[in-house]
């Protein structure tokens, strides 16, 4: 966590890259929690009401997709209903990121949102175009009239004839609580604020210290970055976070303020490296973001999490299989580390009372489709990876233990010996999990059959001749293991 925070304080924006299931989005939210609340929690529902409100205020979240554009992210025209509700018009609205930046730029705290909502609710109940609410301008005390429209803004009427002039938006009203108020209609806007203070208890106070605001962009490479960011491509640079670099935005009018990204805004992006349908990320974006690779982690922390539900034997087998498959994916020229299987596939322990069924469902409905997708039409490679997840280790181990059946060691010694041999060959430990014990039994008996046949041939053609007693014993074992192979096969239920 310290490494991420240190990097973020300098670069201002980081993109976490990695295969699906490596916990990129989860990590981004944890970093946001640490920066905003000073702590990290696994379950945000456990936060106090005050902490949740703080997180909601200072953390933003969007997900890019092919249809996402500048008007969603920065600003653009949005359809609005006419006053009579019979037709549609268009109004310029701030996008998710611009609105977030305005919040971050505020130097005061207020209860404006709650107060304004209560004010509008009462207007909707008691006032209309035919019966507007009379207010007084700040300073001169001239009368003006307001009533709500369908967008929660206030329609403005002035003069004895109550002529319609336009609308007062809550965003612009709120600017009069800051050091940079809206340039026009100041008397009307301040008149509304005076009414909110007197009747609804609107209050504000200067912030004692600057607060971090963290904006998370999930699937950042799924959108057209240049189209979405527009002129923000320059404004998000860490050395251009001040009013000195403020510029007019695409939809800004001649009277609108210039815009810049505040220095206390931090951006965390999450990029899936396994999706081949996506274009290469814009080089301009790469220069402005620090890229941090997130790898699958099947370490002790992950094992301890699974041990809450499963036994040590099963957990070890799961981790070893995943490491084996990921190692093969890394080594495959057509794949690479960006295509590995992530650990978050296994973080949902719902239905894990039946560990075998839980494992099979993850493989069948999540991992196998993913593997076939990244392998394209290479069915041989896809099948090989899928087999490694299910039975390959079990088959090898059972067969090897069967071959050592006649060595002069105890039964437990056979397991130890074959485990050592297996680790020498593969570099990994081996355990058997769930229904795969059936496959283990099959291969153990099959390996033993091979060992018996080798022994019989050796005894038949050796210089010492055939030992009838050993032959009878071996024949008995032969029929015993043949029967067990048949019996084991009849139990197979793994798809």
XYZ file of C-alpha atoms in Angstrom:
495
model
C 0.000 0.000 0.000
C 2.833 2.415 0.847
C 4.354 1.924 -2.602
C 1.079 2.781 -4.339
C 0.492 5.881 -2.199
C 4.044 7.132 -2.737
C 3.748 6.700 -6.504
C 0.321 8.329 -6.592
C 1.486 11.386 -4.647
C 4.017 12.111 -7.401
C 2.313 10.911 -10.600
C -1.244 11.917 -9.558
C -2.660 9.079 -11.695
C -1.944 5.361 -11.937
C -3.270 2.634 -14.210
C -3.291 -0.853 -12.720
C -2.780 -3.427 -15.466
C -3.255 -7.164 -15.339
C -5.277 -10.205 -16.259
C -8.925 -10.467 -15.195
C -9.407 -11.567 -11.623
C -6.252 -10.011 -10.183
C -8.179 -7.556 -7.989
C -7.382 -4.278 -9.754
C -10.700 -2.571 -8.992
C -10.707 -3.910 -5.446
C -7.199 -2.524 -4.907
C -8.201 0.867 -6.336
C -11.085 1.144 -3.863
C -8.779 0.166 -0.994
C -6.330 2.902 -1.958
C -9.203 5.392 -2.061
C -10.314 4.272 1.406
C -6.816 4.672 2.789
C -6.400 8.170 1.344
C -9.851 9.402 2.362
C -10.560 7.586 5.622
C -7.040 6.712 6.727
C -7.930 3.024 6.905
C -8.849 0.058 4.721
C -11.982 -2.055 5.172
C -13.083 -5.163 3.287
C -16.788 -4.438 3.733
C -17.818 -0.813 3.166
C -21.228 -1.506 4.697
C -19.422 -1.740 8.053
C -18.472 1.941 7.860
C -20.256 4.529 9.965
C -22.782 6.839 8.321
C -20.287 9.710 8.527
C -17.527 7.622 6.904
C -19.826 6.487 4.090
C -20.849 10.084 3.418
C -17.195 11.124 3.332
C -16.345 8.306 0.930
C -19.284 9.179 -1.307
C -18.209 12.824 -1.400
C -14.504 12.255 -2.071
C -14.523 9.127 -4.263
C -15.843 8.958 -7.820
C -16.292 5.878 -9.981
C -17.082 5.338 -13.667
C -16.585 2.487 -16.110
C -15.493 3.214 -19.672
C -17.116 1.410 -22.603
C -17.213 1.924 -26.392
C -20.240 4.248 -26.201
C -18.777 6.443 -23.455
C -17.629 9.866 -24.671
C -16.687 13.453 -23.799
C -20.264 14.467 -23.027
C -20.487 11.772 -20.344
C -17.105 12.459 -18.794
C -16.505 16.217 -19.124
C -19.563 18.157 -20.304
C -22.180 18.088 -23.015
C -25.762 18.650 -24.035
C -28.457 16.642 -22.302
C -32.165 16.434 -23.161
C -34.550 18.254 -20.826
C -38.308 18.509 -20.785
C -40.026 21.783 -21.525
C -41.978 23.479 -18.752
C -45.245 22.003 -19.984
C -43.638 18.571 -20.314
C -44.776 18.198 -23.924
C -41.475 18.685 -25.738
C -37.753 18.200 -25.292
C -34.906 20.670 -25.418
C -31.209 20.513 -24.630
C -29.222 21.865 -21.733
C -25.498 21.826 -21.091
C -24.619 19.617 -18.156
C -21.354 18.770 -16.417
C -20.078 15.219 -16.910
C -18.998 12.895 -14.123
C -15.365 14.010 -13.932
C -15.961 17.750 -14.275
C -18.597 17.697 -11.528
C -16.170 15.702 -9.380
C -13.433 18.306 -9.955
C -15.771 21.124 -8.934
C -16.378 19.319 -5.641
C -12.657 18.836 -5.108
C -11.969 22.524 -5.773
C -14.321 23.723 -3.049
C -12.689 25.398 -0.061
C -15.760 25.255 2.150
C -18.038 22.599 3.601
C -21.784 23.104 3.618
C -25.091 21.307 3.999
C -26.254 22.767 0.676
C -27.297 19.489 -1.001
C -29.635 18.420 1.810
C -31.021 21.929 2.268
C -31.613 22.493 -1.447
C -33.421 19.153 -1.800
C -35.787 20.077 1.020
C -36.334 23.503 -0.566
C -37.189 22.036 -3.988
C -39.515 19.427 -2.454
C -41.531 22.188 -0.790
C -41.571 24.244 -3.990
C -42.966 21.272 -5.926
C -45.687 20.852 -3.339
C -46.710 24.500 -2.898
C -45.578 26.546 -5.908
C -45.918 26.536 -9.698
C -45.768 28.877 -12.686
C -49.131 30.318 -11.668
C -48.091 30.631 -8.031
C -44.310 31.265 -7.879
C -42.355 31.894 -4.682
C -41.380 35.543 -4.154
C -37.782 36.221 -3.065
C -35.626 39.337 -2.681
C -32.344 40.063 -4.430
C -29.250 40.491 -2.329
C -28.389 44.153 -1.799
C -31.190 46.136 -3.467
C -34.001 43.934 -2.189
C -35.880 43.823 -5.502
C -38.538 41.152 -5.875
C -38.084 38.159 -8.163
C -39.976 34.896 -8.429
C -39.012 31.242 -8.733
C -40.730 27.923 -9.229
C -39.193 24.472 -9.851
C -38.764 22.743 -13.181
C -38.354 19.059 -13.964
C -34.536 19.262 -13.653
C -34.550 20.498 -10.036
C -33.476 23.950 -11.248
C -35.412 27.139 -10.507
C -37.258 28.967 -13.271
C -36.653 32.710 -12.825
C -39.327 35.413 -13.308
C -38.772 39.147 -12.819
C -40.675 42.427 -12.806
C -44.337 43.185 -12.119
C -45.336 41.140 -15.176
C -43.299 38.163 -13.919
C -41.449 37.758 -17.181
C -39.519 34.520 -17.620
C -35.764 35.093 -17.752
C -34.197 31.623 -17.590
C -33.261 29.189 -14.878
C -31.042 29.147 -11.774
C -29.227 25.832 -11.510
C -28.148 24.313 -8.173
C -24.577 23.986 -9.464
C -24.355 27.734 -10.085
C -26.136 28.592 -6.839
C -23.515 26.536 -5.017
C -20.654 28.495 -6.588
C -21.657 31.485 -4.435
C -20.425 29.535 -1.425
C -16.940 29.486 -2.978
C -14.213 31.959 -3.931
C -15.190 31.729 -7.620
C -18.935 32.525 -7.912
C -20.784 32.530 -11.211
C -20.366 35.858 -13.043
C -23.982 36.630 -13.886
C -27.234 37.201 -11.993
C -25.363 37.448 -8.708
C -28.263 39.274 -7.024
C -30.714 36.485 -7.815
C -28.347 33.676 -6.844
C -27.432 35.351 -3.573
C -31.101 36.017 -2.941
C -31.796 32.283 -3.144
C -28.901 31.570 -0.755
C -30.200 34.157 1.728
C -33.592 32.432 1.694
C -31.964 29.028 2.257
C -29.976 30.385 5.202
C -32.962 32.024 6.892
C -35.582 29.323 6.403
C -33.639 26.064 6.043
C -30.509 26.627 8.071
C -27.963 26.620 5.246
C -24.461 26.816 6.729
C -20.898 26.707 5.447
C -17.394 26.813 6.881
C -13.917 27.074 5.438
C -12.058 23.775 5.229
C -9.101 23.574 7.573
C -7.028 21.386 5.255
C -7.015 20.159 1.686
C -8.731 16.821 1.155
C -7.805 14.103 -1.331
C -10.402 13.287 -3.998
C -9.942 9.927 -5.729
C -11.562 9.183 -9.093
C -11.584 5.529 -10.232
C -11.945 4.608 -13.915
C -12.700 0.929 -14.398
C -11.952 -0.736 -17.767
C -10.079 2.385 -18.833
C -8.915 0.795 -22.099
C -12.430 -0.109 -23.253
C -13.250 3.481 -24.220
C -11.838 5.775 -26.864
C -9.467 7.672 -24.565
C -8.840 10.664 -26.831
C -12.550 11.048 -27.519
C -13.447 10.855 -23.825
C -10.753 13.095 -22.358
C -10.461 15.719 -25.078
C -8.517 18.718 -23.770
C -8.256 17.037 -20.355
C -5.377 15.030 -21.792
C -3.248 18.057 -20.982
C -5.043 19.208 -17.839
C -4.543 15.911 -15.949
C -0.749 16.154 -16.140
C 0.737 16.344 -12.664
C 2.591 19.596 -13.380
C -0.465 21.376 -14.836
C -2.808 21.070 -11.884
C -3.436 24.757 -11.205
C -5.552 27.699 -12.376
C -2.518 28.887 -14.347
C -3.316 26.227 -16.950
C -7.105 26.661 -16.901
C -8.732 26.621 -20.348
C -12.125 26.999 -21.952
C -13.797 23.658 -22.577
C -15.445 22.572 -25.807
C -19.008 23.443 -24.766
C -18.094 26.566 -22.763
C -19.743 29.850 -23.620
C -17.993 33.258 -23.699
C -19.142 34.017 -20.143
C -18.212 30.663 -18.605
C -15.238 30.205 -16.314
C -12.149 28.376 -17.450
C -11.598 24.882 -16.128
C -8.621 23.080 -14.598
C -8.068 19.848 -12.675
C -7.342 20.586 -8.984
C -4.092 19.370 -7.459
C -5.948 17.260 -4.877
C -7.612 15.053 -7.528
C -6.066 11.596 -7.985
C -7.027 9.218 -10.788
C -6.844 5.420 -10.571
C -7.444 3.438 -13.763
C -7.919 -0.317 -14.137
C -6.903 -1.989 -17.415
C -7.650 -5.578 -18.435
C -4.683 -6.869 -20.436
C -6.411 -10.079 -21.554
C -9.064 -8.496 -23.769
C -7.684 -8.768 -27.295
C -10.644 -6.874 -28.758
C -9.232 -3.623 -27.396
C -6.972 -1.254 -29.296
C -3.540 -0.321 -28.008
C -3.769 2.354 -25.335
C -3.063 5.854 -26.593
C 0.643 6.709 -26.223
C -0.330 10.149 -24.948
C -2.199 8.454 -22.108
C 0.785 6.228 -21.336
C 2.973 9.305 -20.907
C 0.579 10.877 -18.419
C -0.159 7.820 -16.291
C 2.127 5.608 -14.255
C 1.434 1.956 -15.135
C 1.616 -0.620 -12.364
C 1.226 -4.348 -13.194
C -0.904 -6.432 -10.813
C -0.129 -10.160 -10.820
C -2.121 -13.126 -9.506
C -1.245 -13.841 -5.885
C -1.579 -17.367 -4.581
C 0.566 -16.587 -1.553
C 0.032 -17.295 2.130
C -2.585 -14.554 2.474
C -4.694 -16.197 -0.227
C -4.148 -19.635 1.306
C -5.182 -18.395 4.748
C -8.371 -17.011 3.220
C -9.274 -20.379 1.669
C -8.316 -22.220 4.873
C -11.293 -20.551 6.537
C -13.428 -22.960 4.494
C -11.217 -25.809 3.243
C -8.602 -28.179 4.575
C -4.871 -27.692 4.023
C -4.630 -30.557 1.530
C -7.286 -29.113 -0.770
C -5.976 -25.530 -0.562
C -2.443 -26.618 -1.425
C -3.694 -28.572 -4.437
C -5.736 -25.603 -5.719
C -2.800 -23.201 -5.430
C -0.327 -25.581 -7.053
C -2.591 -26.237 -10.023
C -3.175 -22.551 -10.627
C 0.536 -21.829 -10.418
C 1.215 -24.609 -12.928
C -1.376 -23.323 -15.395
C -0.189 -19.717 -15.042
C 3.397 -20.796 -15.584
C 2.373 -22.509 -18.811
C 0.414 -19.412 -19.905
C 3.465 -17.221 -19.223
C 5.714 -19.463 -21.316
C 3.312 -19.700 -24.255
C 4.390 -17.186 -26.970
C 0.801 -16.510 -28.020
C -0.300 -15.721 -24.459
C 2.075 -14.292 -21.846
C 1.731 -12.992 -18.292
C -1.127 -10.639 -19.189
C -3.394 -13.646 -19.752
C -2.904 -15.434 -16.440
C -5.718 -16.629 -14.181
C -6.312 -14.248 -11.277
C -6.989 -15.107 -7.661
C -10.322 -13.287 -7.346
C -12.102 -16.088 -9.211
C -11.850 -18.007 -5.944
C -12.741 -15.310 -3.425
C -16.480 -16.053 -3.483
C -16.957 -19.018 -1.166
C -20.714 -19.219 -1.702
C -21.692 -22.861 -2.127
C -18.244 -24.010 -1.007
C -19.583 -26.535 1.497
C -19.121 -29.083 -1.281
C -15.541 -28.257 -2.184
C -15.439 -30.535 -5.218
C -18.601 -29.041 -6.697
C -17.353 -25.525 -5.928
C -14.080 -26.174 -7.762
C -15.776 -27.859 -10.713
C -18.270 -25.000 -11.158
C -15.517 -22.385 -11.216
C -13.570 -24.425 -13.753
C -16.530 -25.292 -15.957
C -18.366 -21.961 -16.040
C -15.588 -19.383 -15.525
C -12.072 -20.672 -16.149
C -12.662 -23.026 -19.095
C -14.566 -20.388 -21.150
C -11.825 -17.867 -20.368
C -9.061 -20.287 -21.369
C -10.789 -21.145 -24.641
C -11.225 -17.447 -25.358
C -7.578 -16.525 -24.881
C -6.413 -19.590 -26.829
C -8.557 -18.657 -29.845
C -8.819 -21.718 -32.103
C -5.844 -23.542 -30.546
C -7.904 -26.376 -29.101
C -4.855 -28.441 -28.230
C -3.470 -25.712 -25.976
C -6.881 -24.962 -24.466
C -7.517 -28.625 -23.639
C -4.046 -28.975 -22.175
C -4.576 -26.028 -19.830
C -8.028 -27.247 -18.815
C -6.708 -30.733 -18.081
C -4.004 -29.257 -15.888
C -6.688 -27.647 -13.770
C -8.534 -30.904 -13.231
C -6.645 -34.193 -13.271
C -3.145 -34.051 -14.734
C -1.246 -33.979 -11.454
C -3.457 -36.675 -10.009
C -2.854 -38.985 -12.965
C 0.910 -38.576 -12.828
C 1.089 -39.047 -9.075
C -1.131 -42.128 -9.047
C 0.796 -43.758 -11.870
C 4.155 -43.098 -10.224
C 2.990 -44.462 -6.896
C 1.728 -47.587 -8.652
C 5.128 -48.158 -10.256
C 6.780 -48.150 -6.826
C 4.319 -50.729 -5.435
C 6.942 -53.484 -5.118
C 9.742 -51.418 -3.651
C 10.745 -52.623 -0.151
C 9.196 -49.694 1.739
C 6.025 -49.233 3.748
C 2.790 -47.945 2.190
C 3.390 -44.511 3.673
C 6.901 -44.745 2.308
C 5.491 -45.152 -1.200
C 3.666 -41.843 -0.875
C 6.724 -40.039 0.452
C 8.971 -41.548 -2.206
C 6.705 -40.721 -5.132
C 6.091 -37.233 -3.743
C 9.837 -36.634 -3.703
C 10.231 -37.984 -7.250
C 7.311 -35.874 -8.436
C 8.772 -32.724 -6.917
C 12.160 -33.444 -8.466
C 10.522 -33.629 -11.894
C 7.970 -30.798 -11.660
C 9.387 -28.626 -8.900
C 6.004 -28.691 -7.104
C 4.297 -30.456 -4.242
C 1.370 -32.758 -4.843
C -1.879 -33.412 -3.000
C -5.149 -35.054 -4.047
C -8.432 -33.187 -3.696
C -12.091 -34.209 -3.808
C -13.357 -36.656 -6.433
C -9.984 -36.654 -8.097
C -9.074 -39.388 -5.628
C -10.923 -41.608 -8.107
C -8.445 -40.707 -10.831
C -5.625 -41.202 -8.386
C -6.877 -44.709 -7.599
C -7.190 -45.567 -11.282
C -3.652 -44.538 -12.057
C -2.271 -46.138 -8.910
C -3.747 -49.510 -9.891
C -2.785 -49.017 -13.519
C 0.778 -48.188 -12.532
C 0.844 -51.263 -10.350
C -0.339 -53.404 -13.273
C 2.534 -52.111 -15.371
C 4.947 -52.861 -12.507
C 3.587 -56.425 -12.207
C 3.942 -57.052 -15.925
C 7.509 -55.769 -15.846
C 8.250 -58.021 -12.871
C 6.721 -61.107 -14.524
C 8.710 -60.554 -17.688
C 11.873 -60.100 -15.674
C 11.158 -63.272 -13.662
C 10.350 -65.284 -16.798
C 13.528 -64.433 -18.654
C 16.000 -63.992 -15.842
C 18.802 -66.473 -15.253
C 17.117 -67.578 -12.028
C 13.927 -68.784 -13.799
C 10.336 -68.339 -12.659
C 9.590 -68.385 -8.974
C 6.167 -70.048 -8.747
C 5.347 -68.532 -5.380
C 6.076 -64.994 -6.522
C 4.223 -65.697 -9.755
C 1.092 -66.721 -7.862
C 1.332 -63.652 -5.637
C 1.800 -61.423 -8.639
C -1.125 -63.060 -10.432
C -3.331 -62.406 -7.430
C -2.262 -58.777 -7.411
C -2.842 -58.585 -11.136
C -6.503 -59.576 -10.809
C -6.896 -57.382 -7.726
C -5.672 -54.255 -9.516
C -7.651 -55.060 -12.694
C -10.787 -55.241 -10.581
C -9.978 -51.925 -8.853
C -9.345 -50.134 -12.155
C -12.789 -51.241 -13.342
C -14.371 -50.319 -10.016
C -12.730 -46.875 -9.947
C -13.725 -46.037 -13.525
C -17.351 -46.742 -12.659
C -17.194 -43.983 -10.031
C -16.013 -41.190 -12.337
C -18.340 -38.188 -12.248
C -15.991 -35.316 -13.021
C -16.961 -33.694 -16.353
